[in-house]
Coordinates of C-alpha atoms and ligand atoms in Angstrom, one line a residue:
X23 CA 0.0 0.0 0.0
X24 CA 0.6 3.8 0.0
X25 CA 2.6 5.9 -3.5
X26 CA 1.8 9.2 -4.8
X27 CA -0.9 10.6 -6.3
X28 CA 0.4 10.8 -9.8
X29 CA -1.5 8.1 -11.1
X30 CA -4.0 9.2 -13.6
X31 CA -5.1 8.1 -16.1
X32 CA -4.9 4.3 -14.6
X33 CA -8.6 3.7 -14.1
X34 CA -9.6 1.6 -10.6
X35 CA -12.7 -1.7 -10.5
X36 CA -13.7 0.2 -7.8
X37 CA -12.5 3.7 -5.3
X38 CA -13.6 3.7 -2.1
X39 CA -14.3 6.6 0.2
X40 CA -13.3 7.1 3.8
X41 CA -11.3 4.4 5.8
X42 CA -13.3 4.0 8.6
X43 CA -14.6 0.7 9.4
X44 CA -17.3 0.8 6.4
X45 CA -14.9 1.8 3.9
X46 CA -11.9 -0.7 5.3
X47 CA -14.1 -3.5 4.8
X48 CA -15.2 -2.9 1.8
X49 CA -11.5 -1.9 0.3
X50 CA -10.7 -6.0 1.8
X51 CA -13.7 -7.5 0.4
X52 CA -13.5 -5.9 -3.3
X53 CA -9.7 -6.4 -3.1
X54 CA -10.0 -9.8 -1.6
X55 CA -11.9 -10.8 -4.7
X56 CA -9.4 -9.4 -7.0
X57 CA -10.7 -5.9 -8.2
X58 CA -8.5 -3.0 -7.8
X59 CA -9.1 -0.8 -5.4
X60 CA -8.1 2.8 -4.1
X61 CA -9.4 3.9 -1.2
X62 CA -9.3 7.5 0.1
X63 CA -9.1 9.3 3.2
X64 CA -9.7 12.7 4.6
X65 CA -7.6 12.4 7.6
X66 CA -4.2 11.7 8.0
X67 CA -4.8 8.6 9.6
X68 CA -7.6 5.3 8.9
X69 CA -10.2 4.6 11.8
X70 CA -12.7 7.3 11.2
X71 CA -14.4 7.3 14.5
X72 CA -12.6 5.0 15.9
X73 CA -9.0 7.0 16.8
X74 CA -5.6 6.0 18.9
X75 CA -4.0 7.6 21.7
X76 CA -2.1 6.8 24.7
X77 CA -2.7 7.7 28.6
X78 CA -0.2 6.9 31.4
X79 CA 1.7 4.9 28.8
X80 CA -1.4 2.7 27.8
X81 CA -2.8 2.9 24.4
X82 CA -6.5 3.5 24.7
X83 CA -9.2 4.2 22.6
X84 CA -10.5 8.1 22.3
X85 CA -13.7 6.6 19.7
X86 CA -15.3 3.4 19.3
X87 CA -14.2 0.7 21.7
X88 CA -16.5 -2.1 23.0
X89 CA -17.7 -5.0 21.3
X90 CA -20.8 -7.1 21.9
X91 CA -20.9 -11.1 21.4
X92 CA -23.6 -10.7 19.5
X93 CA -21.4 -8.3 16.6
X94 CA -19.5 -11.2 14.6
X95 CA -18.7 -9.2 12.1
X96 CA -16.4 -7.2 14.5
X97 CA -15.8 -10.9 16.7
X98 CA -14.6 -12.4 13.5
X99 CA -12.3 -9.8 12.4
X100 CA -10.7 -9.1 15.6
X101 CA -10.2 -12.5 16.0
X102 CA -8.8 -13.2 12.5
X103 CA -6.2 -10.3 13.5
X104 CA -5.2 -11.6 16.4
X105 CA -6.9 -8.7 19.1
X106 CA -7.2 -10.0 22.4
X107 CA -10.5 -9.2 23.7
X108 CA -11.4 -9.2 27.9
X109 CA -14.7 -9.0 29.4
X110 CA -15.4 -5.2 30.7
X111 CA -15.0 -5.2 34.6
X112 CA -18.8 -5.1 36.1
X113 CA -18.2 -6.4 39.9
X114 CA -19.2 -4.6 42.5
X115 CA -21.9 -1.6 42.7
X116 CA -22.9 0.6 40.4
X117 CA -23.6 4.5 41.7
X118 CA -26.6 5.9 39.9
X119 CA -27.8 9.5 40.5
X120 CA -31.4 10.0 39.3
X121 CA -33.8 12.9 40.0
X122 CA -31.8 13.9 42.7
X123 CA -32.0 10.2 44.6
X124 CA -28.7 7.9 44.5
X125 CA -27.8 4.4 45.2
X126 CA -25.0 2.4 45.0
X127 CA -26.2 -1.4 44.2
X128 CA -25.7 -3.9 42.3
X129 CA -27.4 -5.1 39.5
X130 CA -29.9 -3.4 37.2
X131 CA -30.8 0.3 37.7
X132 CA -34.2 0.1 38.7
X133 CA -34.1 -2.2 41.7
X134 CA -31.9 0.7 43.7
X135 CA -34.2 3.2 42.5
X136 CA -37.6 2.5 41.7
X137 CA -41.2 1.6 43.8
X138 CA -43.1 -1.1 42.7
X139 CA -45.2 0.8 40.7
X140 CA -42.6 2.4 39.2
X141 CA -41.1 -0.8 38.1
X142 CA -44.1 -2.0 36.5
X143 CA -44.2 1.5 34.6
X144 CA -41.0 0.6 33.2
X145 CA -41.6 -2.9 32.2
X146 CA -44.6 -2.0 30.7
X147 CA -43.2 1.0 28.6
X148 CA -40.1 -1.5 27.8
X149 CA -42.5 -4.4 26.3
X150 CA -44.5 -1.8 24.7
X151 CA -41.3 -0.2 23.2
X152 CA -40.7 -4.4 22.0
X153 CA -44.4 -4.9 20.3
X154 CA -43.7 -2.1 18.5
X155 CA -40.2 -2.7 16.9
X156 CA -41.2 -6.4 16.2
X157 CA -43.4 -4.5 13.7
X158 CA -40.6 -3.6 11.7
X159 CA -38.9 -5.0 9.0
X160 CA -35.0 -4.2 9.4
X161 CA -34.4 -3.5 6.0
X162 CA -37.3 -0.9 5.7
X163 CA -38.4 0.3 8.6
X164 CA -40.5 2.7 6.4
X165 CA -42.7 0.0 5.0
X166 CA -44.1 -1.0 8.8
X167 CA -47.7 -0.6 9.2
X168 CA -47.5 2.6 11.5
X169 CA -44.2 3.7 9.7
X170 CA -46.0 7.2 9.2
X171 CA -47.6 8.0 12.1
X172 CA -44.3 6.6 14.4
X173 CA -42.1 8.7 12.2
X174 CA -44.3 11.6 13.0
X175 CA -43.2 11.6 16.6
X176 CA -40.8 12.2 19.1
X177 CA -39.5 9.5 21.3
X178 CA -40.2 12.1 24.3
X179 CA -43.8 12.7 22.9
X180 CA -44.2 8.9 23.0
X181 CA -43.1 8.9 26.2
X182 CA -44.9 11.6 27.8
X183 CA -48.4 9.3 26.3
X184 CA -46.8 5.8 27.0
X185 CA -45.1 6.6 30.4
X186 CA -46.5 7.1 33.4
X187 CA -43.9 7.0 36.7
X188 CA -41.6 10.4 35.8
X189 CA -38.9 7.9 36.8
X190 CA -39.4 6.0 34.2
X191 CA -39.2 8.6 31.4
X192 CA -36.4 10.2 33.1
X193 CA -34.4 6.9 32.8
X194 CA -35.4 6.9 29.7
X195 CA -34.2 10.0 28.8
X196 CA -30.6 9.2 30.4
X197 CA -30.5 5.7 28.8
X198 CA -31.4 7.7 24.8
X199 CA -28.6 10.1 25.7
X200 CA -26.0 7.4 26.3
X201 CA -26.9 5.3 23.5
X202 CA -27.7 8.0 20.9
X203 CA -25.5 11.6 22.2
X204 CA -28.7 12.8 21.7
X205 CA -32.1 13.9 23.4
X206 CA -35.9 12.2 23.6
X207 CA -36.9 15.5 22.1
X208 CA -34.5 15.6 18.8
X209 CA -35.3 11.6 17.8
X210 CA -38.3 10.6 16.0
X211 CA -40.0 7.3 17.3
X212 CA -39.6 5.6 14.3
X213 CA -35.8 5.9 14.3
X214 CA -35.1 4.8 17.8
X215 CA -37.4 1.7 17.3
X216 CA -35.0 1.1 14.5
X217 CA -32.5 1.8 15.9
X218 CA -32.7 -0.1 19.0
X219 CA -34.1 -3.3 17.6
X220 CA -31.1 -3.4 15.2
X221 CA -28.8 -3.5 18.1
X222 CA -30.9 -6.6 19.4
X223 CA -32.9 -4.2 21.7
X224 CA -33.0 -2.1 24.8
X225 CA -31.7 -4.7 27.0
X226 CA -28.6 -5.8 25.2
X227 CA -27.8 -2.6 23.8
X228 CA -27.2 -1.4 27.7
X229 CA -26.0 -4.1 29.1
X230 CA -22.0 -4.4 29.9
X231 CA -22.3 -7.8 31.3
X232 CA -22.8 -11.5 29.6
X233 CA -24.7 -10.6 26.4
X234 CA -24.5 -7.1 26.0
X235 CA -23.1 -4.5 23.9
X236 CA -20.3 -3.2 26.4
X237 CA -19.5 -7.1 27.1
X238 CA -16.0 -6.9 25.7
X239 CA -13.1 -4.6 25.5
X240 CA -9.2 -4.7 23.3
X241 CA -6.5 -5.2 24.7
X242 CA -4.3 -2.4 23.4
X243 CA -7.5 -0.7 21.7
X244 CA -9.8 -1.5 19.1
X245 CA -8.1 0.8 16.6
X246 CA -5.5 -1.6 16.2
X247 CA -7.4 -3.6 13.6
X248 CA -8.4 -0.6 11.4
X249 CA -4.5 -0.4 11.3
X250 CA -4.2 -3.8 10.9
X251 CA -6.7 -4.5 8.1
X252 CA -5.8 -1.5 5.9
X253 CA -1.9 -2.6 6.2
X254 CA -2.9 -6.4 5.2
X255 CA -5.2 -5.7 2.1
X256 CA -4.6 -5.8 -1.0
X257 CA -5.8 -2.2 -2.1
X258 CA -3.8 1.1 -2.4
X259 CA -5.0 3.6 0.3
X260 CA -4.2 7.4 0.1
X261 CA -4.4 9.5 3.6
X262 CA -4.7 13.0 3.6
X263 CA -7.2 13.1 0.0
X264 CA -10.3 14.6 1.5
X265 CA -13.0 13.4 -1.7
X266 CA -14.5 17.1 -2.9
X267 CA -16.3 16.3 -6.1
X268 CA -17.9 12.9 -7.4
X269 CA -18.9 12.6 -11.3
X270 CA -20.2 10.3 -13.9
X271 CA -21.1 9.7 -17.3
X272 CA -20.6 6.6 -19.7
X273 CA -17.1 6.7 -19.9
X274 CA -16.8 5.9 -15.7
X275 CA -17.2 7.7 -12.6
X276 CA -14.0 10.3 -11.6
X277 CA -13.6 11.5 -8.0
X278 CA -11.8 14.6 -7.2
X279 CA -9.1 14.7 -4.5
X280 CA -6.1 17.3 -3.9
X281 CA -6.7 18.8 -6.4
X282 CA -6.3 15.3 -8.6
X283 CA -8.8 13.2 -10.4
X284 CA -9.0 9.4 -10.2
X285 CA -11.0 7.0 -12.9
X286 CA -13.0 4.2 -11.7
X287 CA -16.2 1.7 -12.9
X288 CA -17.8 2.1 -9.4
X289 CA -17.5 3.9 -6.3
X290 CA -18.4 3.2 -2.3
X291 CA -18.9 6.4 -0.3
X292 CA -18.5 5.3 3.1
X293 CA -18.6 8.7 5.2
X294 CA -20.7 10.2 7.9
X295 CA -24.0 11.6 5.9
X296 CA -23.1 15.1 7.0
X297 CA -19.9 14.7 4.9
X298 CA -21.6 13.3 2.5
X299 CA -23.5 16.0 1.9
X300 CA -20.5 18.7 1.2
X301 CA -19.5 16.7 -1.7
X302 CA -20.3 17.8 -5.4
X303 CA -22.2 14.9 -7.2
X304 CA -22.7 15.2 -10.7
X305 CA -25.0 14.8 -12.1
X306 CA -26.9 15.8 -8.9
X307 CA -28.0 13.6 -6.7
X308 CA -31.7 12.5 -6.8
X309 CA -33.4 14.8 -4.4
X310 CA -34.5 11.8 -2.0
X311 CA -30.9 11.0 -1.6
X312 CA -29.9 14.8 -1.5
X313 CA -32.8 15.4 1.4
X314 CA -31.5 12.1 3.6
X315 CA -27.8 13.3 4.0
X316 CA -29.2 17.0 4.6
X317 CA -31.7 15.5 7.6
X318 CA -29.3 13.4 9.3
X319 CA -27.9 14.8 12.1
X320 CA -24.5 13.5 14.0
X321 CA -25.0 13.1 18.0
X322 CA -23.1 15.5 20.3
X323 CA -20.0 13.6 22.1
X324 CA -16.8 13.9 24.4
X325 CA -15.3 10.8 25.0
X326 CA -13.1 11.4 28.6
X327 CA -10.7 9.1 30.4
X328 CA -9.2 9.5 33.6
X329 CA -5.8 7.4 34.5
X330 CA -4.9 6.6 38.2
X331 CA -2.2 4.0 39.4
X332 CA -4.8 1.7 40.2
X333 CA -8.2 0.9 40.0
X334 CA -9.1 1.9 43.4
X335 CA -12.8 2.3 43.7
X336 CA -12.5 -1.4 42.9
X337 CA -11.2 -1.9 46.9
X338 CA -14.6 -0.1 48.0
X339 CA -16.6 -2.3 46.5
X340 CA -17.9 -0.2 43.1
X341 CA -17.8 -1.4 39.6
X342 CA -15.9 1.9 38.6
X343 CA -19.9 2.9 36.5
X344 CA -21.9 6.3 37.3
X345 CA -25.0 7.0 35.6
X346 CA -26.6 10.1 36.4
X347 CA -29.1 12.3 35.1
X348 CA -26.9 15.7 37.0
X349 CA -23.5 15.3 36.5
X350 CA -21.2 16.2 33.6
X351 CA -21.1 12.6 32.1
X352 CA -24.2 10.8 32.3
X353 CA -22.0 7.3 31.6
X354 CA -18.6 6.7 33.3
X355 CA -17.3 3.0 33.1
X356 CA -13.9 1.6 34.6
X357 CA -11.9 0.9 31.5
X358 CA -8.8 -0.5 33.3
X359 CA -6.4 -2.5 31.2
X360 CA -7.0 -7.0 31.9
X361 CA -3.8 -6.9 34.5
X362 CA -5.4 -3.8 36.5
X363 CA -1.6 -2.0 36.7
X364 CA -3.3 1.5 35.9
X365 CA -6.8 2.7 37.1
X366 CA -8.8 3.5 33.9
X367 CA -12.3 5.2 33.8
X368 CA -13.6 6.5 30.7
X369 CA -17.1 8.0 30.0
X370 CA -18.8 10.8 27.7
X371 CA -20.2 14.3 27.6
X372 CA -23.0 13.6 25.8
X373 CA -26.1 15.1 23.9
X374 CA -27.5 18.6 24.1
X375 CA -24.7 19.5 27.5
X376 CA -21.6 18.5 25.1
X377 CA -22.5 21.0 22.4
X378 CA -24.0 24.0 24.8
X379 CA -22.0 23.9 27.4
X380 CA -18.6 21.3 27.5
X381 CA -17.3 21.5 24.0
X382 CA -17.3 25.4 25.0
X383 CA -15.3 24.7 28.1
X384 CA -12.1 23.0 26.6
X385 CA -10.5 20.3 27.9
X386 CA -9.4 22.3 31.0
X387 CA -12.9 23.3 32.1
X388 CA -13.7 19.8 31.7
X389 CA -10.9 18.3 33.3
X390 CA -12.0 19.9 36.9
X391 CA -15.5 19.2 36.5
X392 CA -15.2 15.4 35.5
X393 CA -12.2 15.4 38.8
X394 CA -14.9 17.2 41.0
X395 CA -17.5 14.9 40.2
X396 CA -15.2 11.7 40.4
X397 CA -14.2 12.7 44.1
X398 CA -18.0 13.1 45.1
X399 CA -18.6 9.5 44.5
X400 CA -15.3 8.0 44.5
X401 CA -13.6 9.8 47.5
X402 CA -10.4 11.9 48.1
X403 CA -8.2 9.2 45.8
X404 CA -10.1 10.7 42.9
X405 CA -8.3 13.9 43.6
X406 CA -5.0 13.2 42.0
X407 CA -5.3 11.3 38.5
X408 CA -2.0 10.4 36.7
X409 CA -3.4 12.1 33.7
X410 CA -6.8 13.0 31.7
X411 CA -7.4 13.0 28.4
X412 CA -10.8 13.9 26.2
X413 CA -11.8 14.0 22.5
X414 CA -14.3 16.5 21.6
X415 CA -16.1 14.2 18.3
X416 CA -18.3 17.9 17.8
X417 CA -15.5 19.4 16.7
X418 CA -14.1 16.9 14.5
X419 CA -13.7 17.9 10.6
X420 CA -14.4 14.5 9.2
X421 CA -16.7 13.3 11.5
X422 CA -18.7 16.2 12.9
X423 CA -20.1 14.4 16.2
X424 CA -20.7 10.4 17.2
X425 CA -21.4 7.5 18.0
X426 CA -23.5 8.1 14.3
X427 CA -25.9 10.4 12.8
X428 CA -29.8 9.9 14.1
X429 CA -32.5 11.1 12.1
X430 CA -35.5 13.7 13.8
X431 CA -39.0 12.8 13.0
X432 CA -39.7 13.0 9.0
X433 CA -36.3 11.6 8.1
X434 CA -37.1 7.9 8.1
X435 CA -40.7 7.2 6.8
X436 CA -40.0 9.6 3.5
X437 CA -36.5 9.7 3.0
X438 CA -35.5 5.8 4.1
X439 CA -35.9 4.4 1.1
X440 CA -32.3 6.1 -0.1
X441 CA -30.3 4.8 2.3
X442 CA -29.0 2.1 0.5
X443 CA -30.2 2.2 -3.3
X444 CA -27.1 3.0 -5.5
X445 CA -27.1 6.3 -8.1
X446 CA -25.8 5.1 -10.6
X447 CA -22.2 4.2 -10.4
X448 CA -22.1 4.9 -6.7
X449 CA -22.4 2.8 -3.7
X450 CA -23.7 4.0 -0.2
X451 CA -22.0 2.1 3.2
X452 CA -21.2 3.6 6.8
X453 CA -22.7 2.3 9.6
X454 CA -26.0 4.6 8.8
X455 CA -26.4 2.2 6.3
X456 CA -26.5 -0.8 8.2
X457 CA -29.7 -3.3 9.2
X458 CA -27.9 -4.6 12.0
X459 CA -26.3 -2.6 14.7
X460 CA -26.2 0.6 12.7
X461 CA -23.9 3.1 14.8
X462 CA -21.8 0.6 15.7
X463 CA -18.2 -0.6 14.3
X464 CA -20.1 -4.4 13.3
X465 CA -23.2 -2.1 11.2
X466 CA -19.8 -0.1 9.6
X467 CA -18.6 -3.4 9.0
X468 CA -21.5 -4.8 7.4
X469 CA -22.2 -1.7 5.2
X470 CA -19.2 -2.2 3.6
X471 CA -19.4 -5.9 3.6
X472 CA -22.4 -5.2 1.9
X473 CA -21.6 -2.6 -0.8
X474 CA -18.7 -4.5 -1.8
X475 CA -20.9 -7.2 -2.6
X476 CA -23.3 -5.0 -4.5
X477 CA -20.5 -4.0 -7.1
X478 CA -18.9 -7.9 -6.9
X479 CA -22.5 -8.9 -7.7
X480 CA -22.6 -6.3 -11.2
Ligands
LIG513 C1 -16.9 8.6 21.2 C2 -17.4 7.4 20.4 C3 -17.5 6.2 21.0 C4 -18.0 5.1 20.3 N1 -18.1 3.8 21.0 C5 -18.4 2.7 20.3 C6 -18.2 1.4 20.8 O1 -17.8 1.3 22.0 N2 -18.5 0.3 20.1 C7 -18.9 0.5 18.8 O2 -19.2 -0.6 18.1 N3 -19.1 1.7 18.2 C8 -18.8 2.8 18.9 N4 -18.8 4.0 18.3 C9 -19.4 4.1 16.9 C10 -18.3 3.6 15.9 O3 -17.1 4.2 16.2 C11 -18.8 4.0 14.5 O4 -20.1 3.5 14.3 C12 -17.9 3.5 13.4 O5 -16.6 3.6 13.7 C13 -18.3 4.2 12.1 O6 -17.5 3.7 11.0 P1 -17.8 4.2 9.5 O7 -16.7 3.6 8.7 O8 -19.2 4.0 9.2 O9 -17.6 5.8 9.6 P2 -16.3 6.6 10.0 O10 -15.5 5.9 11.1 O11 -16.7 8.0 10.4 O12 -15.4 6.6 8.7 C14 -15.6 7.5 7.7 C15 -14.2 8.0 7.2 O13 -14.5 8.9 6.1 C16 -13.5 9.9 6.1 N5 -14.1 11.0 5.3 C17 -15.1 11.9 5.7 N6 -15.3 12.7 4.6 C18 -14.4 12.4 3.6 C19 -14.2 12.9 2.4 N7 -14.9 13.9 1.8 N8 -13.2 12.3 1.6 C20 -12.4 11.3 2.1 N9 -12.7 10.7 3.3 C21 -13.6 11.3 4.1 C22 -13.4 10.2 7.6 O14 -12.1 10.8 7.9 C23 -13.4 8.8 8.2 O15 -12.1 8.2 8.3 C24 -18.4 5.2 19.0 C25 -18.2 6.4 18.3 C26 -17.7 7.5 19.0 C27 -17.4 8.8 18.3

């Protein structure tokens, strides 16, 4: 891999673009089965949203970093690379802080804080929340029965009808904020139902025991097999060649880059749709495809970790996990390394809070408060970390804001039907595009899987 950019007129089977997850797997799959490939990047670096950096001495992740047993794509690859993969530390109790109550207990959230009645609230809303998403087919979510009049809501404005304990909605709210950087308000109802069932539902999608989606952590960092799969395939990857203009007519499809323009029969695009969306298409882009990028919106996130010699709270008796509904983070998880030599948490600024008022701060401004609130529940040791470290995803050229984009009510029952459908020569991946566990690094992995396949298919 790598050479110049001096390479015109030699026309490529197929250019991919973005080397993030989506676009790595596709660039192995296409290459894999003999087409040649170039694959372009934006940043100076593959990965996407899923970026490297060290703490105390430890390489850590600063993106995506958790895997779920339930994502074999992801399983498969990291296992075909050699990652080694340990199960995220959950003994102990877990401190939640919700409408001004908290408890330290073990277990789920709603035993430590929730009556009876409340408890039945919540079950209820979650089987309700189930009946509906089994009423959706994965693959076009638009095409379910109530598609329209779902799509027409706001998760909060389902909840404020479907909820009755204010407990229960304001879990709710905290649990939509962790999984999608965003609020009740801004999602529509169709979208999360998609959303969550793709992920194999509420349940798994929080859970960072046996089963769930936080189940497993790398060993060194996840990153390491974006790294390792763009060095091992077979394809010719140029950083630094941030895509500005896409065009085609009979002759093939030519993709601007640096000012250079590179000849191929098809072409993946495999950014985040706000990205997409600055790109020139020629001819334009039909206006259903146009409208989708424009109406996804990228969650607000700042990924934080905090490095102490050891795990400490461990000694107390806590699992190292905060969730609360009035601190700066509403997640915080211990992410120490398997031997437990350094004391690792790591957590996020999230939703409405990370673009109003922390990304504003700096890292600074969010160094003390995320120190202040650790000492509250953690004690005195909490004063002192070796070191803290924070990526602010908002402010990120080629990404804009994470996990993924989510889509406001209106997005998904008119515009859905684009997500996937190729324009002519050009192929759509990025975990937006996925069917299952879209947002994630496995739904990046299947887009691309999957739009590799549409062109191997042609
Ligand atoms: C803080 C954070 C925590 C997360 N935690 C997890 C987790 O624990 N587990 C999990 O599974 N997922 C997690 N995710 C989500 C996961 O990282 C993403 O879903 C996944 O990495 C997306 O991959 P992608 O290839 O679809 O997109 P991206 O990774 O965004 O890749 C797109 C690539 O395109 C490039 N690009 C953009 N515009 C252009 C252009 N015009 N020309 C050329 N290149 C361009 C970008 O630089 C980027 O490299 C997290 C994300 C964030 C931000």
């Amino acid at each position: 891999m790598g050479g110049t950019d001096h390479e015109t007129p030699k026309s490529w089977d197929a250019i991919v673009v973005g080397a993030g997850f989506a676009g790595l797997a596709a660039a192995e799959t296409l290459s894999a089965a003999g087409r040649s490939v170039l694959l372009l990047e934006a940043r100076e670096r593959v990965g996407g949203r899923v970026k490297p950096a060290t703490i105390a001495g430890r390489a850590i992740d600063l993106g995506g970093m958790w895997m779920g047993p339930t994502q074999t794509r992801l399983k498969k690859r990291a296992e075909n690379f050699q990652l080694q993969a340990y199960p995220q530390y959950i003994r102990g109790k877990t401190i939640t802080h919700l409408l001004g109550r908290t408890a330290k207990a073990e277990g789920d959230i709603e035993y430590a804080l929730f009556n009876i009645a409340e408890r039945l609230d919540l079950a209820r809303v979650a089987r309700k929340i189930e009946r509906l998403a089994k009423t959706l087919p994965l693959d076009a979510p638009w095409q379910a029965r109530d598609a329209h009049a779902l799509d027409a809501i706001t998760l909060e404005s389902w909840l404020q009808k479907n909820a009755y304990a204010e407990k229960t909605r304001a879990l709710m709210r905290e649990i939509t904020k962790s999984l999608f950087c965003a609020d009740t308000s801004q999602l529509s109802m169709l979208f999360f139902l998609f959303y969550t069932k793709s992920g194999g539902g509420l349940d798994v999608m929080t859970s960072m025991g046996p089963g769930g989606a936080q189940n497993f952590l790398f060993d060194g960092g996840v990153h390491q097999l974006a790294i390792k799969m763009s060095e091992a395939m077979d394809a010719k990857l140029l950083l630094n060649a941030p895509v500005t203009a896409i065009r085609y007519e009979e002759t093939g499809v030519y993709v601007e880059a640096r000012s250079s323009e590179w000849r191929a029969k098809q072409v993946i695009l495999a950014v985040p749709p706000p990205l997409a969306a600055k790109i020139r298409f020629s001819p334009a882009l039909p206006s259903i495809k146009a409208g989708l990028f424009r109406r996804q919106v990228m969650g607000s996130v700042i990924k934080f970790w905090v490095a102490y010699p050891e795990p400490f709270w461990r000694e107390d008796g806590l699992d190292g996990m905060i969730f609360s509904d009035s601190e700066p983070a509403s997640a915080i998880f211990d992410a120490s390394p398997p031997d437990g030599a350094l004391g690792l948490l790591s957590g996020f600024f999230d939703s409405s809070p990370a673009t109003n008022l922390w990304s504003p701060k700096g890292q600074d401004g969010r160094r003390q408060a995320m120190i202040k609130t650790l000492t509250r529940f953690f004690g005195d040791k909490a004063q002192e970390p070796l070191d803290y470290l924070d990526n602010d995803w908002t402010r990120e050229l080629w990404s804009e804001g994470g996990y993924s984009a989510y889509m406001p009510p209106g997005v998904l029952s008119h515009y859905g039907a684009a997500l996937r459908e190729p324009v002519g020569p050009i192929h759509w991946a990025g975990t937006e595009t996925a069917t299952e566990w879209t947002g994630y690094i496995d739904g990046a992995l299947q887009s691309g899987d999957r739009a590799a396949e549409e062109i191997l298919a042609l």
